[in-house]
Amino acid sequence: MDDGHSQKSKTEASEFDRAMMRECLELARRALGRTTPNPLVGAVVVKDGEVVGRGFHPGAGQPHAEVFALREAGERALGATVYVSLEPCNHYGRTPPCSEALIAAGVAKVVVGMVDPDPRVSGGGIERLRSAGVEVVVGVEEEACRLLNEAFVHRILHRRPFGILKYAMTLDGKIAASTGHSNWVTGKPARHEVHLLRAACDAVIVGGGTVRHDNPRLTSHSADSHNPLRVVMSRTLNLPGISAPLGSLNPHFQGLESPVQLWDTSEAPTLVLTESGASPDLQEKLLKKGVEVVELSPLAPARVMEYLYDRQLSSVLWECGGILAARAIAEGAVQKVLAFIAPKIIGGESAPSPVGDLGLPYMTDALTLERVQWKMVGSDFSFEGYLK
């Protein structure tokens, strides 16, 4: 990145430029959860102060945002200004370079939200445009552009998906009662926020205990939204069978005959990760239901993130219990924490907490979140921040 150009661009950006870039970001969000391993990108073409073309990247292998925007603009792209939330590519991948499409359309100026961290692109698209006589401004609404694509950036720089740990707890730090009952810690507005978060992620991970205790659905609860890949980590496959009542494993569900929701793959895919040789009978039953089963060794959060990276995933949501959450943090599988806190007190020494033992003996050893933000969600609070 050319810091000099970036700083200069920020002083040149007008409120109109910022408004157009925010529209690019809104367009990009239309593809939330659907573009991995590609980024979310939106583009707008402006001619004589009027928007004449809009576009966003709908998914890997499909045209990029600039191409859709230029198609809509047609001949009006000649001499126009194009706003795009991420630097136009300058290499041949699954699609031709967007920099060449912009040059061929005869645009006069390109306003870029952020430089692409991908080494194949980084700075190359900008330089190609400038060498062709196109004016380029870089860094408009850059922070918002980076936030939208934080998972993509992390994947490129660290070659691992971006991990988010989400949990809901009472004011005294409990995620369930001492019986294991956890429906519901927070109110409907907070749960709706979680559904939106799932729609933006590529996968959501739980452990076997969550399956047994909660019988979760783990979807976005919306017919129009993306559903993530639902991942269950279980070393021994001590999980409810296809038609067995949950009460067979968890006394709290005694007498309830609800089928295991994760084994119904008609709404969203399910992947079970286990260790070699675990419960061949259940593996066969799950496979017949359309559930994918993969044996990993060792079955640990770091290894799972490596595997999901190889499957081209960018963002992973950890919605697991405290023991697995602690392991995910300790192994560097979590970069961001999102906690919903309800104004409730339930007490109980045996009531579970959101994060298990991290082996930190002193308060001075505590993990401190950075860039913390909080807001009210209905009657609850949400806190989010990043681990160092």
mmCIF file of C-alpha atoms in Angstrom:
data_model
loop_
_atom_site.group_PDB
_atom_site.id
_atom_site.type_symbol
_atom_site.label_atom_id
_atom_site.label_comp_id
_atom_site.label_asym_id
_atom_site.label_seq_id
_atom_site.Cartn_x
_atom_site.Cartn_y
_atom_site.Cartn_z
ATOM 1 C CA MET A 1 0.000 0.000 0.000
ATOM 2 C CA ASP A 2 1.251 3.490 -0.851
ATOM 3 C CA ASP A 3 0.699 5.345 2.428
ATOM 4 C CA GLY A 4 1.345 8.688 0.780
ATOM 5 C CA HIS A 5 -1.420 8.165 -1.758
ATOM 6 C CA SER A 6 -3.709 6.836 0.986
ATOM 7 C CA GLN A 7 -3.262 9.893 3.212
ATOM 8 C CA LYS A 8 -3.660 12.274 0.289
ATOM 9 C CA SER A 9 -6.836 10.504 -0.790
ATOM 10 C CA LYS A 10 -8.463 10.851 2.603
ATOM 11 C CA THR A 11 -8.095 14.646 2.505
ATOM 12 C CA GLU A 12 -9.549 14.721 -1.021
ATOM 13 C CA ALA A 13 -12.600 12.582 -0.256
ATOM 14 C CA SER A 14 -15.855 14.547 -0.173
ATOM 15 C CA GLU A 15 -19.015 13.677 1.704
ATOM 16 C CA PHE A 16 -20.452 12.547 -1.634
ATOM 17 C CA ASP A 17 -17.485 10.176 -2.064
ATOM 18 C CA ARG A 18 -18.085 8.742 1.395
ATOM 19 C CA ALA A 19 -21.813 8.369 0.736
ATOM 20 C CA MET A 20 -21.114 6.483 -2.515
ATOM 21 C CA MET A 21 -18.657 4.194 -0.732
ATOM 22 C CA ARG A 22 -21.233 3.461 1.943
ATOM 23 C CA GLU A 23 -23.621 2.489 -0.860
ATOM 24 C CA CYS A 24 -20.916 0.136 -2.175
ATOM 25 C CA LEU A 25 -20.763 -1.485 1.258
ATOM 26 C CA GLU A 26 -24.545 -1.907 1.365
ATOM 27 C CA LEU A 27 -24.454 -3.565 -2.038
ATOM 28 C CA ALA A 28 -21.625 -5.854 -0.925
ATOM 29 C CA ARG A 29 -23.634 -7.005 2.123
ATOM 30 C CA ARG A 30 -26.263 -8.505 -0.170
ATOM 31 C CA ALA A 31 -23.911 -11.460 -0.618
ATOM 32 C CA LEU A 32 -23.153 -12.009 3.080
ATOM 33 C CA GLY A 33 -22.032 -15.571 3.703
ATOM 34 C CA ARG A 34 -21.995 -16.493 0.005
ATOM 35 C CA THR A 35 -18.641 -15.340 -1.428
ATOM 36 C CA THR A 36 -15.957 -17.395 0.361
ATOM 37 C CA PRO A 37 -13.081 -17.594 -0.326
ATOM 38 C CA ASN A 38 -13.638 -14.310 -2.141
ATOM 39 C CA PRO A 39 -14.307 -10.968 -0.421
ATOM 40 C CA LEU A 40 -17.540 -9.001 -0.238
ATOM 41 C CA VAL A 41 -17.372 -6.201 -2.800
ATOM 42 C CA GLY A 42 -19.781 -3.553 -4.036
ATOM 43 C CA ALA A 43 -19.391 -1.022 -6.861
ATOM 44 C CA VAL A 44 -21.215 2.091 -8.056
ATOM 45 C CA VAL A 45 -20.804 4.023 -11.311
ATOM 46 C CA VAL A 46 -21.520 7.781 -11.161
ATOM 47 C CA LYS A 47 -21.885 10.111 -14.152
ATOM 48 C CA ASP A 48 -22.564 13.843 -13.714
ATOM 49 C CA GLY A 49 -23.510 13.314 -10.060
ATOM 50 C CA GLU A 50 -26.021 10.544 -10.858
ATOM 51 C CA VAL A 51 -25.686 6.838 -10.112
ATOM 52 C CA VAL A 52 -25.912 5.023 -13.453
ATOM 53 C CA GLY A 53 -24.679 1.563 -12.460
ATOM 54 C CA ARG A 54 -24.590 -0.671 -9.394
ATOM 55 C CA GLY A 55 -23.181 -4.106 -8.754
ATOM 56 C CA PHE A 56 -21.884 -6.547 -6.166
ATOM 57 C CA HIS A 57 -19.922 -9.776 -6.260
ATOM 58 C CA PRO A 58 -22.412 -12.633 -5.714
ATOM 59 C CA GLY A 59 -19.939 -15.485 -5.240
ATOM 60 C CA ALA A 60 -16.720 -17.218 -6.285
ATOM 61 C CA GLY A 61 -16.521 -17.920 -10.007
ATOM 62 C CA GLN A 62 -19.037 -15.210 -10.875
ATOM 63 C CA PRO A 63 -18.223 -11.728 -12.246
ATOM 64 C CA HIS A 64 -16.884 -9.135 -9.850
ATOM 65 C CA ALA A 65 -18.814 -6.104 -8.613
ATOM 66 C CA GLU A 66 -17.235 -3.708 -11.125
ATOM 67 C CA VAL A 67 -18.353 -5.840 -14.059
ATOM 68 C CA PHE A 68 -21.999 -5.829 -12.981
ATOM 69 C CA ALA A 69 -21.894 -2.065 -12.346
ATOM 70 C CA LEU A 70 -20.311 -1.370 -15.744
ATOM 71 C CA ARG A 71 -22.880 -3.577 -17.491
ATOM 72 C CA GLU A 72 -25.713 -1.595 -15.941
ATOM 73 C CA ALA A 73 -24.053 1.708 -16.800
ATOM 74 C CA GLY A 74 -23.395 0.744 -20.438
ATOM 75 C CA GLU A 75 -22.117 3.647 -22.559
ATOM 76 C CA ARG A 76 -22.647 6.033 -19.657
ATOM 77 C CA ALA A 77 -19.515 4.560 -18.025
ATOM 78 C CA LEU A 78 -17.374 6.594 -20.464
ATOM 79 C CA GLY A 79 -15.815 9.420 -18.456
ATOM 80 C CA ALA A 80 -17.593 8.309 -15.268
ATOM 81 C CA THR A 81 -16.344 7.789 -11.727
ATOM 82 C CA VAL A 82 -16.448 4.263 -10.327
ATOM 83 C CA TYR A 83 -16.591 3.628 -6.591
ATOM 84 C CA VAL A 84 -15.537 0.177 -5.401
ATOM 85 C CA SER A 85 -15.060 -1.039 -1.837
ATOM 86 C CA LEU A 86 -11.972 -3.166 -2.646
ATOM 87 C CA GLU A 87 -9.100 -2.576 -5.048
ATOM 88 C CA PRO A 88 -9.931 -3.885 -8.547
ATOM 89 C CA CYS A 89 -8.021 -7.063 -9.373
ATOM 90 C CA ASN A 90 -5.277 -7.034 -11.995
ATOM 91 C CA HIS A 91 -4.761 -10.770 -12.527
ATOM 92 C CA TYR A 92 -6.470 -13.622 -14.315
ATOM 93 C CA GLY A 93 -8.182 -15.929 -11.837
ATOM 94 C CA ARG A 94 -11.600 -17.467 -12.378
ATOM 95 C CA THR A 95 -12.537 -14.187 -14.082
ATOM 96 C CA PRO A 96 -10.597 -11.596 -16.155
ATOM 97 C CA PRO A 97 -8.967 -8.562 -14.475
ATOM 98 C CA CYS A 98 -11.397 -5.839 -13.397
ATOM 99 C CA SER A 99 -8.725 -3.199 -13.946
ATOM 100 C CA GLU A 100 -8.792 -3.968 -17.680
ATOM 101 C CA ALA A 101 -12.604 -3.840 -17.767
ATOM 102 C CA LEU A 102 -12.548 -0.386 -16.168
ATOM 103 C CA ILE A 103 -9.922 0.854 -18.627
ATOM 104 C CA ALA A 104 -11.826 -0.593 -21.590
ATOM 105 C CA ALA A 105 -15.013 1.163 -20.419
ATOM 106 C CA GLY A 106 -13.180 4.498 -20.488
ATOM 107 C CA VAL A 107 -13.848 5.539 -16.893
ATOM 108 C CA ALA A 108 -12.132 8.720 -15.793
ATOM 109 C CA LYS A 109 -11.740 8.051 -12.074
ATOM 110 C CA VAL A 110 -11.843 5.146 -9.638
ATOM 111 C CA VAL A 111 -12.398 5.614 -5.900
ATOM 112 C CA VAL A 112 -11.186 2.613 -3.888
ATOM 113 C CA GLY A 113 -12.200 1.806 -0.331
ATOM 114 C CA MET A 114 -9.171 -0.305 0.603
ATOM 115 C CA VAL A 115 -6.148 -1.946 -0.967
ATOM 116 C CA ASP A 116 -6.535 -5.705 -1.485
ATOM 117 C CA PRO A 117 -4.289 -7.659 0.954
ATOM 118 C CA ASP A 118 -3.991 -10.530 -1.549
ATOM 119 C CA PRO A 119 -0.360 -10.453 -2.802
ATOM 120 C CA ARG A 120 -1.601 -11.207 -6.334
ATOM 121 C CA VAL A 121 -3.539 -7.939 -6.299
ATOM 122 C CA SER A 122 -2.128 -5.627 -3.627
ATOM 123 C CA GLY A 123 -1.415 -2.306 -5.302
ATOM 124 C CA GLY A 124 -1.255 -3.855 -8.783
ATOM 125 C CA GLY A 125 -4.774 -2.928 -9.784
ATOM 126 C CA ILE A 126 -4.306 0.656 -8.657
ATOM 127 C CA GLU A 127 -1.014 1.028 -10.514
ATOM 128 C CA ARG A 128 -2.478 -0.495 -13.697
ATOM 129 C CA LEU A 129 -5.311 2.031 -13.657
ATOM 130 C CA ARG A 130 -2.954 4.953 -13.038
ATOM 131 C CA SER A 131 -0.619 3.807 -15.805
ATOM 132 C CA ALA A 132 -3.604 3.931 -18.161
ATOM 133 C CA GLY A 133 -4.343 7.544 -17.172
ATOM 134 C CA VAL A 134 -7.226 6.797 -14.807
ATOM 135 C CA GLU A 135 -7.308 8.951 -11.663
ATOM 136 C CA VAL A 136 -7.371 6.757 -8.561
ATOM 137 C CA VAL A 137 -8.301 7.756 -5.003
ATOM 138 C CA VAL A 138 -7.634 5.227 -2.227
ATOM 139 C CA GLY A 139 -8.809 4.933 1.385
ATOM 140 C CA VAL A 140 -12.381 6.310 1.393
ATOM 141 C CA GLU A 141 -14.328 4.744 4.306
ATOM 142 C CA GLU A 142 -11.348 2.416 4.672
ATOM 143 C CA GLU A 143 -12.107 1.333 8.231
ATOM 144 C CA ALA A 144 -15.649 0.270 7.325
ATOM 145 C CA CYS A 145 -14.360 -1.559 4.252
ATOM 146 C CA ARG A 146 -11.816 -3.463 6.351
ATOM 147 C CA LEU A 147 -14.421 -4.355 8.961
ATOM 148 C CA LEU A 148 -16.763 -5.782 6.339
ATOM 149 C CA ASN A 149 -14.001 -8.024 5.006
ATOM 150 C CA GLU A 150 -12.121 -8.771 8.243
ATOM 151 C CA ALA A 151 -12.561 -12.518 7.690
ATOM 152 C CA PHE A 152 -11.209 -12.304 4.131
ATOM 153 C CA VAL A 153 -8.233 -10.222 5.264
ATOM 154 C CA HIS A 154 -7.459 -12.638 8.123
ATOM 155 C CA ARG A 155 -7.697 -15.635 5.786
ATOM 156 C CA ILE A 156 -5.273 -14.064 3.308
ATOM 157 C CA LEU A 157 -2.728 -12.947 5.924
ATOM 158 C CA HIS A 158 -2.836 -15.962 8.267
ATOM 159 C CA ARG A 159 -4.029 -18.797 5.992
ATOM 160 C CA ARG A 160 -6.742 -19.718 8.488
ATOM 161 C CA PRO A 161 -10.423 -18.788 8.801
ATOM 162 C CA PHE A 162 -11.422 -15.935 11.076
ATOM 163 C CA GLY A 163 -12.874 -17.304 14.325
ATOM 164 C CA ILE A 164 -15.677 -15.644 16.319
ATOM 165 C CA LEU A 165 -16.673 -16.943 19.752
ATOM 166 C CA LYS A 166 -20.309 -16.128 20.525
ATOM 167 C CA TYR A 167 -22.098 -16.813 23.784
ATOM 168 C CA ALA A 168 -25.025 -15.571 25.846
ATOM 169 C CA MET A 169 -24.749 -15.399 29.616
ATOM 170 C CA THR A 170 -26.495 -14.072 32.689
ATOM 171 C CA LEU A 171 -25.198 -11.128 34.672
ATOM 172 C CA ASP A 172 -23.395 -13.568 36.989
ATOM 173 C CA GLY A 173 -21.636 -15.282 34.104
ATOM 174 C CA LYS A 174 -23.739 -18.410 33.543
ATOM 175 C CA ILE A 175 -24.721 -19.827 30.154
ATOM 176 C CA ALA A 176 -27.239 -22.292 31.631
ATOM 177 C CA ALA A 177 -28.792 -23.371 34.900
ATOM 178 C CA SER A 178 -27.204 -26.135 36.978
ATOM 179 C CA THR A 179 -29.602 -28.593 35.263
ATOM 180 C CA GLY A 180 -28.245 -27.626 31.846
ATOM 181 C CA HIS A 181 -31.405 -25.734 30.891
ATOM 182 C CA SER A 182 -30.518 -22.704 28.754
ATOM 183 C CA ASN A 183 -33.688 -21.676 26.861
ATOM 184 C CA TRP A 184 -33.536 -18.730 26.825
ATOM 185 C CA VAL A 185 -30.743 -16.711 28.390
ATOM 186 C CA THR A 186 -31.425 -13.637 26.271
ATOM 187 C CA GLY A 187 -34.500 -12.121 24.641
ATOM 188 C CA LYS A 188 -35.724 -12.280 21.055
ATOM 189 C CA PRO A 189 -33.819 -9.181 19.809
ATOM 190 C CA ALA A 190 -30.492 -10.680 20.889
ATOM 191 C CA ARG A 191 -31.368 -14.032 19.353
ATOM 192 C CA HIS A 192 -32.247 -12.234 16.109
ATOM 193 C CA GLU A 193 -28.771 -10.661 16.151
ATOM 194 C CA VAL A 194 -27.303 -14.174 16.390
ATOM 195 C CA HIS A 195 -29.374 -15.309 13.409
ATOM 196 C CA LEU A 196 -27.964 -12.398 11.374
ATOM 197 C CA LEU A 197 -24.458 -13.309 12.501
ATOM 198 C CA ARG A 198 -24.898 -16.920 11.378
ATOM 199 C CA ALA A 199 -26.092 -15.713 7.983
ATOM 200 C CA ALA A 200 -22.802 -13.831 7.579
ATOM 201 C CA CYS A 201 -20.585 -16.795 8.541
ATOM 202 C CA ASP A 202 -19.439 -19.781 6.512
ATOM 203 C CA ALA A 203 -19.602 -22.315 9.348
ATOM 204 C CA VAL A 204 -20.846 -22.615 12.930
ATOM 205 C CA ILE A 205 -19.215 -25.064 15.341
ATOM 206 C CA VAL A 206 -20.584 -26.820 18.420
ATOM 207 C CA GLY A 207 -19.421 -29.754 20.515
ATOM 208 C CA GLY A 208 -21.267 -32.933 21.348
ATOM 209 C CA GLY A 209 -22.466 -31.535 24.663
ATOM 210 C CA THR A 210 -24.339 -28.735 22.929
ATOM 211 C CA VAL A 211 -26.076 -31.250 20.662
ATOM 212 C CA ARG A 212 -27.136 -33.371 23.645
ATOM 213 C CA HIS A 213 -28.209 -30.509 25.911
ATOM 214 C CA ASP A 214 -29.732 -27.984 23.499
ATOM 215 C CA ASN A 215 -30.705 -29.834 20.299
ATOM 216 C CA PRO A 216 -29.766 -26.682 18.330
ATOM 217 C CA ARG A 217 -30.887 -25.793 14.835
ATOM 218 C CA LEU A 218 -27.961 -23.433 14.085
ATOM 219 C CA THR A 219 -29.539 -21.700 11.097
ATOM 220 C CA SER A 220 -30.260 -18.077 10.220
ATOM 221 C CA HIS A 221 -34.017 -18.747 10.734
ATOM 222 C CA SER A 222 -34.758 -16.940 7.466
ATOM 223 C CA ALA A 223 -35.713 -18.428 4.106
ATOM 224 C CA ASP A 224 -33.967 -15.571 2.298
ATOM 225 C CA SER A 225 -30.667 -15.722 4.199
ATOM 226 C CA HIS A 226 -27.601 -17.900 3.875
ATOM 227 C CA ASN A 227 -27.270 -20.822 6.285
ATOM 228 C CA PRO A 228 -23.771 -21.741 7.443
ATOM 229 C CA LEU A 229 -22.247 -25.200 7.359
ATOM 230 C CA ARG A 230 -23.167 -26.722 10.748
ATOM 231 C CA VAL A 231 -20.166 -28.465 12.294
ATOM 232 C CA VAL A 232 -20.246 -30.861 15.254
ATOM 233 C CA MET A 233 -16.972 -31.816 16.961
ATOM 234 C CA SER A 234 -17.179 -35.105 18.849
ATOM 235 C CA ARG A 235 -14.258 -37.435 19.569
ATOM 236 C CA THR A 236 -16.366 -40.451 20.557
ATOM 237 C CA LEU A 237 -19.611 -39.714 18.665
ATOM 238 C CA ASN A 238 -21.526 -39.995 21.940
ATOM 239 C CA LEU A 239 -24.413 -38.264 20.184
ATOM 240 C CA PRO A 240 -28.166 -38.825 19.912
ATOM 241 C CA GLY A 241 -29.124 -41.183 17.096
ATOM 242 C CA ILE A 242 -31.372 -40.339 14.182
ATOM 243 C CA SER A 243 -34.674 -41.149 15.874
ATOM 244 C CA ALA A 244 -33.652 -41.596 19.526
ATOM 245 C CA PRO A 245 -35.239 -39.139 21.988
ATOM 246 C CA LEU A 246 -32.756 -36.668 23.420
ATOM 247 C CA GLY A 247 -33.691 -37.823 26.903
ATOM 248 C CA SER A 248 -31.753 -41.025 26.269
ATOM 249 C CA LEU A 249 -28.570 -39.004 26.799
ATOM 250 C CA ASN A 250 -29.681 -35.917 28.702
ATOM 251 C CA PRO A 251 -32.125 -36.309 31.621
ATOM 252 C CA HIS A 252 -33.360 -32.754 31.075
ATOM 253 C CA PHE A 253 -35.043 -33.953 27.856
ATOM 254 C CA GLN A 254 -36.538 -37.080 29.434
ATOM 255 C CA GLY A 255 -39.819 -37.867 27.739
ATOM 256 C CA LEU A 256 -39.241 -35.425 24.852
ATOM 257 C CA GLU A 257 -39.269 -37.029 21.423
ATOM 258 C CA SER A 258 -37.833 -34.171 19.369
ATOM 259 C CA PRO A 259 -35.689 -35.443 16.503
ATOM 260 C CA VAL A 260 -32.118 -34.164 16.388
ATOM 261 C CA GLN A 261 -32.379 -30.992 14.307
ATOM 262 C CA LEU A 262 -28.801 -31.083 13.051
ATOM 263 C CA TRP A 263 -29.398 -34.453 11.374
ATOM 264 C CA ASP A 264 -32.049 -32.877 9.137
ATOM 265 C CA THR A 265 -29.986 -31.555 6.222
ATOM 266 C CA SER A 266 -32.923 -30.344 4.126
ATOM 267 C CA GLU A 267 -32.440 -26.786 5.419
ATOM 268 C CA ALA A 268 -28.667 -26.615 5.925
ATOM 269 C CA PRO A 269 -25.702 -28.992 5.570
ATOM 270 C CA THR A 270 -24.178 -30.693 8.609
ATOM 271 C CA LEU A 271 -20.598 -31.904 9.019
ATOM 272 C CA VAL A 272 -19.571 -34.145 11.915
ATOM 273 C CA LEU A 273 -15.874 -34.144 12.760
ATOM 274 C CA THR A 274 -14.637 -37.068 14.836
ATOM 275 C CA GLU A 275 -11.582 -39.237 15.436
ATOM 276 C CA SER A 276 -10.656 -42.394 13.559
ATOM 277 C CA GLY A 277 -12.871 -45.398 14.207
ATOM 278 C CA ALA A 278 -15.467 -43.657 16.399
ATOM 279 C CA SER A 279 -18.895 -45.381 16.397
ATOM 280 C CA PRO A 280 -19.004 -46.854 12.872
ATOM 281 C CA ASP A 281 -22.724 -47.653 13.261
ATOM 282 C CA LEU A 282 -23.679 -44.028 13.966
ATOM 283 C CA GLN A 283 -21.383 -42.827 11.191
ATOM 284 C CA GLU A 284 -23.248 -45.047 8.733
ATOM 285 C CA LYS A 285 -26.636 -43.796 9.943
ATOM 286 C CA LEU A 286 -25.543 -40.161 9.674
ATOM 287 C CA LEU A 287 -24.191 -40.671 6.164
ATOM 288 C CA LYS A 288 -27.529 -42.171 5.090
ATOM 289 C CA LYS A 289 -29.251 -39.001 6.378
ATOM 290 C CA GLY A 290 -26.980 -36.819 4.250
ATOM 291 C CA VAL A 291 -24.736 -35.769 7.153
ATOM 292 C CA GLU A 292 -21.080 -35.580 6.166
ATOM 293 C CA VAL A 293 -18.665 -37.341 8.537
ATOM 294 C CA VAL A 294 -14.914 -36.676 8.481
ATOM 295 C CA GLU A 295 -12.276 -38.208 10.752
ATOM 296 C CA LEU A 296 -9.499 -35.838 11.837
ATOM 297 C CA SER A 297 -6.452 -36.573 13.935
ATOM 298 C CA PRO A 298 -6.065 -34.911 16.295
ATOM 299 C CA LEU A 299 -9.577 -33.541 16.671
ATOM 300 C CA ALA A 300 -8.600 -30.134 18.047
ATOM 301 C CA PRO A 301 -9.710 -26.561 17.237
ATOM 302 C CA ALA A 302 -6.459 -25.633 15.464
ATOM 303 C CA ARG A 303 -6.651 -28.743 13.275
ATOM 304 C CA VAL A 304 -10.319 -28.071 12.542
ATOM 305 C CA MET A 305 -9.568 -24.510 11.411
ATOM 306 C CA GLU A 306 -6.797 -25.828 9.175
ATOM 307 C CA TYR A 307 -9.256 -28.286 7.642
ATOM 308 C CA LEU A 308 -11.940 -25.618 7.128
ATOM 309 C CA TYR A 309 -9.361 -23.345 5.498
ATOM 310 C CA ASP A 310 -8.633 -26.133 3.024
ATOM 311 C CA ARG A 311 -12.384 -26.248 2.344
ATOM 312 C CA GLN A 312 -12.172 -22.584 1.283
ATOM 313 C CA LEU A 313 -14.030 -21.170 4.305
ATOM 314 C CA SER A 314 -13.277 -17.685 5.646
ATOM 315 C CA SER A 315 -15.409 -17.090 8.761
ATOM 316 C CA VAL A 316 -16.199 -19.585 11.519
ATOM 317 C CA LEU A 317 -18.595 -18.999 14.413
ATOM 318 C CA TRP A 318 -17.917 -20.922 17.622
ATOM 319 C CA GLU A 319 -21.222 -21.451 19.502
ATOM 320 C CA CYS A 320 -19.876 -24.168 21.760
ATOM 321 C CA GLY A 321 -19.744 -24.830 25.485
ATOM 322 C CA GLY A 322 -17.079 -23.602 27.876
ATOM 323 C CA ILE A 323 -14.612 -26.496 27.580
ATOM 324 C CA LEU A 324 -14.395 -26.351 23.792
ATOM 325 C CA ALA A 325 -14.416 -22.535 23.871
ATOM 326 C CA ALA A 326 -11.356 -22.512 26.136
ATOM 327 C CA ARG A 327 -9.522 -24.885 23.818
ATOM 328 C CA ALA A 328 -10.431 -22.783 20.786
ATOM 329 C CA ILE A 329 -9.064 -19.659 22.470
ATOM 330 C CA ALA A 330 -5.908 -21.411 23.682
ATOM 331 C CA GLU A 331 -5.164 -22.793 20.210
ATOM 332 C CA GLY A 332 -5.622 -19.457 18.433
ATOM 333 C CA ALA A 333 -8.855 -20.465 16.689
ATOM 334 C CA VAL A 334 -10.708 -17.398 18.032
ATOM 335 C CA GLN A 335 -9.918 -13.818 16.993
ATOM 336 C CA LYS A 336 -13.134 -12.056 18.024
ATOM 337 C CA VAL A 337 -15.500 -12.455 20.968
ATOM 338 C CA LEU A 338 -19.182 -11.493 20.928
ATOM 339 C CA ALA A 339 -20.930 -11.797 24.280
ATOM 340 C CA PHE A 340 -24.609 -11.161 24.969
ATOM 341 C CA ILE A 341 -25.301 -10.378 28.614
ATOM 342 C CA ALA A 342 -28.798 -10.680 30.048
ATOM 343 C CA PRO A 343 -29.895 -8.767 33.191
ATOM 344 C CA LYS A 344 -30.555 -12.038 35.013
ATOM 345 C CA ILE A 345 -28.955 -13.834 37.940
ATOM 346 C CA ILE A 346 -29.253 -17.609 38.282
ATOM 347 C CA GLY A 347 -26.382 -18.540 40.612
ATOM 348 C CA GLY A 348 -25.221 -22.093 41.272
ATOM 349 C CA GLU A 349 -21.703 -23.412 41.675
ATOM 350 C CA SER A 350 -22.291 -26.116 39.066
ATOM 351 C CA ALA A 351 -23.990 -23.821 36.532
ATOM 352 C CA PRO A 352 -21.727 -23.672 33.435
ATOM 353 C CA SER A 353 -19.740 -20.616 32.376
ATOM 354 C CA PRO A 354 -18.994 -19.561 28.800
ATOM 355 C CA VAL A 355 -15.242 -20.261 28.899
ATOM 356 C CA GLY A 356 -13.588 -23.140 30.718
ATOM 357 C CA ASP A 357 -10.153 -23.335 32.321
ATOM 358 C CA LEU A 358 -7.469 -21.428 30.421
ATOM 359 C CA GLY A 359 -4.775 -22.123 33.019
ATOM 360 C CA LEU A 360 -4.418 -18.455 33.972
ATOM 361 C CA PRO A 361 -3.648 -18.278 37.731
ATOM 362 C CA TYR A 362 -3.586 -14.486 38.172
ATOM 363 C CA MET A 363 -5.861 -11.629 37.149
ATOM 364 C CA THR A 364 -2.818 -10.015 35.552
ATOM 365 C CA ASP A 365 -2.762 -12.981 33.143
ATOM 366 C CA ALA A 366 -6.318 -12.315 31.956
ATOM 367 C CA LEU A 367 -6.866 -11.973 28.212
ATOM 368 C CA THR A 368 -7.833 -8.368 27.485
ATOM 369 C CA LEU A 369 -10.021 -7.590 24.509
ATOM 370 C CA GLU A 370 -9.133 -4.718 22.213
ATOM 371 C CA ARG A 371 -11.352 -2.386 20.158
ATOM 372 C CA VAL A 372 -14.290 -3.150 22.428
ATOM 373 C CA GLN A 373 -17.778 -1.972 21.474
ATOM 374 C CA TRP A 374 -21.060 -2.435 23.284
ATOM 375 C CA LYS A 375 -24.715 -1.696 22.663
ATOM 376 C CA MET A 376 -28.153 -2.482 24.022
ATOM 377 C CA VAL A 377 -30.100 -5.194 22.204
ATOM 378 C CA GLY A 378 -33.624 -5.169 23.587
ATOM 379 C CA SER A 379 -33.206 -5.618 27.346
ATOM 380 C CA ASP A 380 -29.788 -7.263 26.907
ATOM 381 C CA PHE A 381 -26.295 -5.933 26.196
ATOM 382 C CA SER A 382 -23.855 -7.097 23.551
ATOM 383 C CA PHE A 383 -20.095 -6.684 23.923
ATOM 384 C CA GLU A 384 -17.631 -7.401 21.149
ATOM 385 C CA GLY A 385 -13.887 -7.133 20.983
ATOM 386 C CA TYR A 386 -10.763 -8.715 19.558
ATOM 387 C CA LEU A 387 -8.157 -10.939 21.154
ATOM 388 C CA LYS A 388 -4.569 -9.797 20.685
#
